[in-house]
Coordinates of C-alpha atoms and ligand atoms in Angstrom, one line a residue:
V1 CA 72.3 11.8 -81.0
L2 CA 71.2 9.7 -83.9
L3 CA 67.7 9.6 -82.4
D4 CA 67.7 13.4 -82.7
V5 CA 68.7 13.3 -86.3
I6 CA 65.9 10.8 -87.0
R7 CA 63.3 12.8 -85.1
A8 CA 64.3 16.0 -86.9
E9 CA 63.9 14.3 -90.3
I10 CA 60.5 13.0 -89.3
E11 CA 59.4 16.4 -88.2
R12 CA 60.6 17.9 -91.4
V13 CA 59.3 15.4 -94.0
G14 CA 56.9 13.1 -92.1
P15 CA 57.0 9.4 -91.0
M16 CA 60.1 7.6 -92.2
P17 CA 60.1 4.5 -94.4
F18 CA 61.9 1.7 -92.5
D19 CA 64.6 1.4 -95.2
R20 CA 65.4 5.1 -94.6
F21 CA 65.5 4.4 -90.9
M22 CA 67.9 1.5 -91.4
E23 CA 70.1 3.6 -93.7
V24 CA 70.5 6.3 -91.0
A25 CA 70.8 3.8 -88.1
L26 CA 73.5 1.7 -89.8
Y27 CA 75.2 4.1 -92.2
D28 CA 74.9 7.7 -91.0
P29 CA 78.5 9.1 -91.3
E30 CA 78.5 10.5 -87.8
G31 CA 76.7 7.9 -85.7
G32 CA 75.8 4.9 -87.9
Y33 CA 76.3 1.4 -86.4
F34 CA 78.8 0.4 -89.2
T35 CA 80.3 3.7 -90.2
A36 CA 81.1 5.1 -86.7
G37 CA 82.8 3.3 -83.9
G38 CA 84.8 0.0 -83.8
L39 CA 84.9 -3.3 -85.6
R40 CA 81.6 -5.1 -85.3
S41 CA 82.3 -8.6 -86.7
E42 CA 84.8 -10.1 -84.3
K43 CA 84.9 -11.9 -81.0
A44 CA 84.8 -8.6 -79.0
G45 CA 82.0 -7.2 -81.3
D46 CA 78.4 -8.0 -81.6
F47 CA 78.3 -11.1 -83.8
L48 CA 80.5 -13.9 -85.0
T49 CA 80.4 -14.8 -88.6
S50 CA 81.6 -18.0 -90.3
P51 CA 85.1 -16.7 -91.3
E52 CA 85.5 -15.2 -87.7
L53 CA 84.8 -18.7 -86.3
S54 CA 87.1 -20.6 -88.5
P55 CA 89.7 -19.9 -91.2
R56 CA 88.5 -23.1 -92.9
F57 CA 85.6 -21.1 -94.3
G58 CA 88.0 -19.1 -96.4
S59 CA 90.3 -21.9 -97.2
T60 CA 87.3 -24.1 -98.4
L61 CA 86.0 -21.2 -100.5
A62 CA 89.5 -20.9 -102.0
R63 CA 88.9 -24.2 -103.8
F64 CA 85.8 -22.8 -105.3
V65 CA 87.6 -19.6 -106.3
A66 CA 90.4 -21.6 -107.9
A67 CA 87.9 -23.6 -110.0
E68 CA 86.3 -20.3 -111.1
R69 CA 89.7 -19.1 -112.2
D70 CA 90.3 -22.2 -114.2
R71 CA 86.9 -21.7 -115.8
V72 CA 87.2 -18.0 -116.8
G73 CA 91.0 -17.6 -117.0
D74 CA 93.0 -14.4 -116.4
P75 CA 92.9 -11.6 -115.6
F76 CA 91.1 -12.7 -112.5
T77 CA 90.0 -10.5 -109.5
I78 CA 88.6 -11.4 -106.1
V79 CA 86.4 -8.8 -104.5
D80 CA 85.1 -9.3 -100.9
V81 CA 82.3 -6.8 -100.1
G82 CA 81.7 -6.1 -96.5
A83 CA 85.1 -7.7 -95.8
G84 CA 85.1 -7.0 -92.1
T85 CA 88.4 -7.9 -90.5
G86 CA 89.7 -9.8 -93.5
S87 CA 89.1 -13.2 -91.9
L88 CA 87.5 -14.5 -95.1
L89 CA 89.8 -12.9 -97.8
G90 CA 93.0 -13.6 -95.8
P91 CA 92.6 -17.4 -95.8
V92 CA 91.3 -17.4 -99.4
L93 CA 94.4 -15.6 -100.7
E94 CA 96.7 -17.8 -98.6
A95 CA 95.2 -21.0 -99.9
L96 CA 95.3 -20.0 -103.5
D97 CA 98.6 -21.1 -105.1
V98 CA 98.7 -18.2 -107.5
A99 CA 98.7 -14.5 -107.0
V100 CA 95.4 -12.8 -107.9
T101 CA 94.3 -9.2 -107.8
S102 CA 92.1 -8.6 -104.8
F103 CA 89.9 -5.9 -103.4
A104 CA 88.3 -5.5 -100.0
V105 CA 85.2 -3.2 -99.9
E106 CA 84.2 -1.8 -96.5
V107 CA 82.1 1.1 -95.3
S108 CA 83.6 1.0 -91.8
P109 CA 86.8 3.1 -91.4
A110 CA 87.9 0.8 -88.5
A111 CA 87.5 -2.3 -90.7
R112 CA 89.4 -0.6 -93.5
R113 CA 92.3 0.1 -91.2
R114 CA 92.4 -3.5 -90.1
L115 CA 92.2 -4.8 -93.6
A116 CA 95.0 -2.6 -94.8
D117 CA 97.2 -3.9 -92.0
R118 CA 96.3 -7.5 -92.4
L119 CA 96.2 -7.8 -96.2
P120 CA 99.0 -5.7 -97.6
S121 CA 98.6 -7.0 -101.2
T122 CA 94.8 -6.2 -101.3
T123 CA 93.4 -2.9 -102.4
V124 CA 91.0 -1.6 -99.7
V125 CA 88.2 0.7 -100.8
D126 CA 85.1 2.2 -99.3
S127 CA 82.7 1.4 -102.2
L128 CA 82.3 -1.1 -105.0
D129 CA 82.3 1.9 -107.4
A130 CA 86.0 2.1 -106.7
V131 CA 86.6 -1.4 -108.1
P132 CA 87.4 -1.2 -111.9
R133 CA 84.9 -2.6 -114.4
P134 CA 84.2 -4.7 -116.2
R135 CA 85.2 -7.4 -113.8
R136 CA 86.3 -11.0 -114.3
G137 CA 86.5 -13.1 -111.3
V138 CA 84.6 -13.7 -108.1
V139 CA 82.7 -11.3 -105.9
I140 CA 81.9 -12.5 -102.4
A141 CA 79.4 -11.1 -99.9
N142 CA 79.2 -12.9 -96.6
E143 CA 76.6 -11.5 -94.3
L144 CA 76.3 -8.2 -96.1
L145 CA 72.9 -8.2 -97.8
D146 CA 71.0 -8.9 -94.6
N147 CA 72.1 -5.4 -93.5
L148 CA 71.1 -3.5 -96.6
P149 CA 68.1 -1.2 -95.9
A150 CA 64.7 -2.8 -96.5
A151 CA 61.2 -1.5 -96.3
V152 CA 58.7 -3.3 -94.1
T153 CA 55.2 -4.2 -95.4
V154 CA 52.2 -5.9 -93.9
L155 CA 49.5 -7.7 -95.9
R156 CA 46.0 -6.5 -95.0
R157 CA 42.7 -7.5 -96.5
D158 CA 42.8 -4.6 -99.0
G159 CA 46.4 -5.2 -100.0
W160 CA 50.0 -4.3 -98.9
R161 CA 50.5 -1.5 -96.3
E162 CA 53.9 -0.1 -95.4
R163 CA 55.3 0.5 -91.9
R164 CA 57.0 3.8 -91.2
V165 CA 58.7 5.2 -88.2
A166 CA 56.9 8.1 -86.5
T167 CA 57.6 10.1 -83.4
D168 CA 55.6 9.4 -80.2
G169 CA 56.6 11.9 -77.5
D170 CA 60.3 11.2 -76.8
R171 CA 60.2 7.8 -78.5
L172 CA 59.8 6.3 -81.9
R173 CA 57.0 4.0 -83.0
L174 CA 55.9 2.2 -86.1
I175 CA 52.7 3.2 -88.0
E176 CA 51.0 1.7 -91.0
T177 CA 50.7 3.8 -94.1
E178 CA 50.0 3.4 -97.8
A179 CA 52.8 1.4 -99.5
R180 CA 55.0 3.1 -102.0
E181 CA 54.5 1.9 -105.5
E182 CA 58.0 0.3 -105.9
V183 CA 57.6 -1.4 -102.5
R184 CA 54.3 -2.9 -103.5
A185 CA 55.7 -4.1 -106.8
W186 CA 58.6 -5.8 -105.0
V187 CA 56.5 -7.7 -102.5
D188 CA 54.0 -8.6 -105.2
A189 CA 56.8 -10.2 -107.2
H190 CA 58.9 -11.8 -104.4
A191 CA 56.9 -12.3 -101.1
G192 CA 56.1 -15.9 -102.0
P193 CA 53.3 -17.7 -100.1
V194 CA 51.7 -15.2 -97.7
T195 CA 48.4 -14.9 -95.8
E196 CA 46.7 -11.9 -94.3
G197 CA 48.8 -10.3 -91.5
A198 CA 52.1 -11.4 -93.0
I199 CA 55.0 -9.1 -92.4
V200 CA 57.4 -9.1 -95.3
E201 CA 60.6 -7.1 -95.7
A202 CA 60.9 -5.6 -99.1
Q203 CA 64.6 -5.9 -99.9
L204 CA 64.9 -3.5 -102.7
E205 CA 68.4 -2.4 -102.1
A206 CA 69.7 -5.9 -101.9
T207 CA 68.1 -6.9 -105.2
A208 CA 69.4 -3.7 -106.8
W209 CA 72.8 -4.6 -105.4
V210 CA 72.8 -8.1 -106.8
R211 CA 71.5 -6.9 -110.2
S212 CA 74.3 -4.3 -110.5
V213 CA 77.1 -6.6 -109.3
V214 CA 76.1 -9.3 -111.8
A215 CA 75.7 -6.8 -114.6
S216 CA 79.2 -5.5 -113.9
L217 CA 80.7 -9.1 -114.1
D218 CA 82.1 -9.9 -117.5
A219 CA 82.8 -13.6 -116.5
G220 CA 82.9 -15.3 -113.2
A221 CA 80.7 -15.5 -110.2
L222 CA 78.9 -13.7 -107.4
L223 CA 78.7 -15.7 -104.2
V224 CA 76.2 -14.4 -101.6
V225 CA 76.2 -16.2 -98.2
D226 CA 73.7 -15.2 -95.6
Y227 CA 70.9 -16.3 -93.2
G228 CA 67.5 -16.6 -94.8
D229 CA 65.8 -18.9 -97.3
V230 CA 63.9 -19.1 -100.5
A231 CA 60.6 -17.3 -100.2
E232 CA 58.7 -20.6 -99.7
G233 CA 61.0 -21.4 -96.7
L234 CA 60.4 -18.0 -95.1
R235 CA 56.6 -18.6 -95.0
H236 CA 56.7 -19.6 -91.3
R237 CA 58.6 -16.5 -90.3
R238 CA 56.1 -14.1 -91.8
A239 CA 53.8 -13.8 -88.7
E240 CA 56.3 -11.6 -87.0
G241 CA 58.6 -10.7 -89.8
T242 CA 62.3 -11.3 -89.5
I243 CA 63.8 -7.8 -88.5
R244 CA 65.9 -8.1 -85.4
T245 CA 69.0 -6.5 -83.7
Y246 CA 72.2 -8.0 -82.3
R247 CA 74.4 -6.7 -79.6
A248 CA 77.2 -8.5 -77.7
H249 CA 76.4 -11.8 -79.5
H250 CA 72.7 -11.8 -78.3
L251 CA 69.4 -10.7 -79.8
G252 CA 69.3 -7.0 -79.0
P253 CA 66.6 -4.4 -78.3
D254 CA 63.7 -3.2 -80.4
P255 CA 65.4 -1.6 -83.4
L256 CA 63.6 1.7 -82.7
L257 CA 65.1 2.0 -79.2
E258 CA 68.7 2.9 -79.8
P259 CA 69.4 3.5 -83.4
G260 CA 73.2 3.4 -84.2
R261 CA 74.0 1.2 -81.2
A262 CA 72.8 -2.2 -82.5
D263 CA 73.0 -4.2 -85.7
I264 CA 69.7 -4.3 -87.6
T265 CA 69.3 -7.3 -89.8
M266 CA 66.8 -9.7 -91.4
D267 CA 66.5 -13.0 -93.2
L268 CA 67.5 -12.7 -96.8
N269 CA 64.9 -13.7 -99.4
F270 CA 67.0 -15.9 -101.7
T271 CA 64.2 -16.3 -104.3
A272 CA 64.3 -12.5 -104.8
M273 CA 68.1 -12.4 -105.0
A274 CA 68.2 -15.3 -107.5
A275 CA 65.6 -13.5 -109.7
A276 CA 67.7 -10.3 -109.6
A277 CA 70.9 -12.3 -110.6
E278 CA 69.1 -14.1 -113.4
A279 CA 67.6 -10.9 -114.7
A280 CA 71.2 -9.6 -115.0
G281 CA 72.2 -12.6 -117.0
A282 CA 73.6 -15.2 -114.5
S283 CA 72.8 -18.9 -114.0
V284 CA 71.9 -19.3 -110.4
T285 CA 71.8 -22.0 -107.8
V286 CA 71.0 -21.8 -104.1
H287 CA 72.5 -24.2 -101.6
R288 CA 72.7 -24.7 -97.9
Q289 CA 76.0 -23.7 -96.5
D290 CA 76.7 -27.2 -95.1
D291 CA 76.1 -28.7 -98.5
F292 CA 78.2 -26.1 -100.3
L293 CA 81.2 -26.4 -98.0
T294 CA 80.9 -30.2 -98.2
E295 CA 81.0 -30.0 -102.0
W296 CA 84.2 -28.0 -101.8
G297 CA 85.9 -30.4 -99.4
L298 CA 85.4 -29.2 -95.9
R299 CA 84.4 -32.6 -94.6
D300 CA 87.5 -34.1 -96.1
T301 CA 89.5 -31.4 -94.4
I302 CA 87.9 -32.3 -91.1
A303 CA 88.7 -36.0 -91.6
D304 CA 92.4 -35.1 -92.2
L305 CA 92.4 -33.0 -89.1
R306 CA 91.0 -35.9 -87.1
D307 CA 93.8 -38.2 -88.4
R308 CA 96.3 -35.6 -87.3
E309 CA 94.6 -35.2 -83.9
L310 CA 94.9 -39.0 -83.4
A311 CA 98.5 -39.0 -84.5
A312 CA 99.3 -36.2 -82.0
A313 CA 97.5 -38.1 -79.3
R314 CA 99.5 -41.2 -80.0
R315 CA 102.8 -39.2 -79.9
G316 CA 101.7 -37.8 -76.6
D317 CA 101.8 -34.3 -78.0
T318 CA 99.1 -32.7 -75.9
M319 CA 99.6 -29.1 -77.1
E320 CA 99.3 -30.1 -80.8
R321 CA 96.3 -32.4 -80.1
L322 CA 94.4 -29.5 -78.3
R323 CA 95.3 -27.1 -81.1
I324 CA 93.9 -29.4 -83.7
R325 CA 90.9 -30.2 -81.6
S326 CA 90.0 -26.5 -81.5
E327 CA 90.5 -26.2 -85.3
I328 CA 88.1 -29.2 -85.7
T329 CA 85.5 -27.6 -83.4
G330 CA 85.6 -24.3 -85.4
A331 CA 85.3 -26.1 -88.8
E332 CA 82.5 -28.3 -87.6
A333 CA 80.5 -25.2 -86.4
L334 CA 80.5 -24.1 -90.1
L335 CA 78.5 -27.2 -90.9
H336 CA 76.1 -27.3 -87.9
P337 CA 72.7 -28.1 -89.5
R338 CA 70.7 -25.7 -87.2
G339 CA 73.5 -23.1 -87.0
L340 CA 75.8 -21.8 -89.7
G341 CA 75.2 -24.9 -91.8
D342 CA 71.6 -23.7 -92.3
F343 CA 72.8 -20.4 -94.0
R344 CA 72.2 -20.2 -97.7
V345 CA 74.7 -19.7 -100.5
M346 CA 73.6 -18.2 -103.8
L347 CA 76.0 -18.9 -106.6
A348 CA 75.4 -16.7 -109.6
E349 CA 77.7 -17.5 -112.6
K350 CA 78.3 -15.9 -115.9
Ligands
SAM401 C1 78.0 -8.8 -90.6 S1 79.5 -8.0 -91.1 C2 80.3 -9.3 -92.0 C3 81.8 -9.1 -92.2 C4 82.5 -10.2 -93.0 N1 82.0 -10.4 -94.3 C5 82.4 -11.5 -92.2 O1 81.8 -12.4 -92.7 O2 83.0 -11.6 -91.1 C6 79.0 -6.9 -92.3 C7 80.1 -6.0 -92.7 O3 79.7 -5.3 -93.9 C8 80.1 -4.0 -93.8 N2 79.1 -3.3 -94.7 C9 77.8 -3.1 -94.4 N3 77.2 -2.5 -95.5 C10 78.2 -2.3 -96.4 C11 78.1 -1.8 -97.7 N4 77.0 -1.3 -98.2 N5 79.3 -1.8 -98.5 C12 80.4 -2.3 -97.9 N6 80.5 -2.8 -96.7 C13 79.4 -2.8 -95.9 C14 80.1 -3.6 -92.4 O4 80.9 -2.6 -92.0 C15 80.5 -4.9 -91.7 O5 81.9 -5.0 -91.6

């Protein structure tokens, strides 16, 4: 059905920029991957995120949140954008020893229902616009910005070209067209080191999102956690670009094949995100997830868990030993240097 919507729009207005294609495929109110259908970010869904793997992700970030609260004082608000099942916000709120105002922002109606059940003291909304401004506190976005619609560009001898989605009989295919002015300006500014043939996603929505969130912050921090790298680090992924789909925990089909039925995502360009946050007045640092979680005590937590595992083993308490072992396995996965530990964390403070 979504394919028909897309084909009709192409017939009406011509080949579709890739960001518009993503917008329809992921967010169409009737058939979009996130807006229609069930919960996507859980064990039965299409991908497993850090907070879904281990509650220690949230409880570790809670220490960071508490430090921000000490720094900026009250009133203090936590906003989790793209909050999914609440697996991040839940442990954060539990681990904080004071009550804070919290908001969960979700475009998915199924996720909003789950959040309202799970987090009765949190206000659940469908858009950041519904969160009062100006804001003091922490805004968190874990694996959100990689889904925001992006244009796709290719560097040719005579400059940047832009890929658009066109019809091809019953199917869709990508064609190369002249790049829109704003798209060209974005890649000129943020693509980093590129050579001819490079495929670069122009993440205009993500940078606009970062700029507006930081601008709306009176004092506090924006924490963006995602896969990706600084522009220099993405250099080796430019030959093919980084757009991909996920379904049932595996790499999925070509994004053009079944719009609405698979997650479409890409590596986030953290140099571009940092520039946007700085332009809006924040001081910015970019970290690896394993380093950031270590800084906020996750390795100490794991060491404590190991002590408790050993004590349970000595007591002969097998159930408890196995329970702690599985907690350790989950927590360690957050630090895996080629897995979740290799994610990036942008901290933008005001
Ligand atoms: C990859 S999941 C991550 C969920 C959660 N943060 C986690 O780490 O488990 C992305 C989530 O963001 C939501 N989402 C996508 N775009 C959004 C937007 N523009 N505003 C709010 N939520 C959005 C989706 O519905 C989905 O639940």
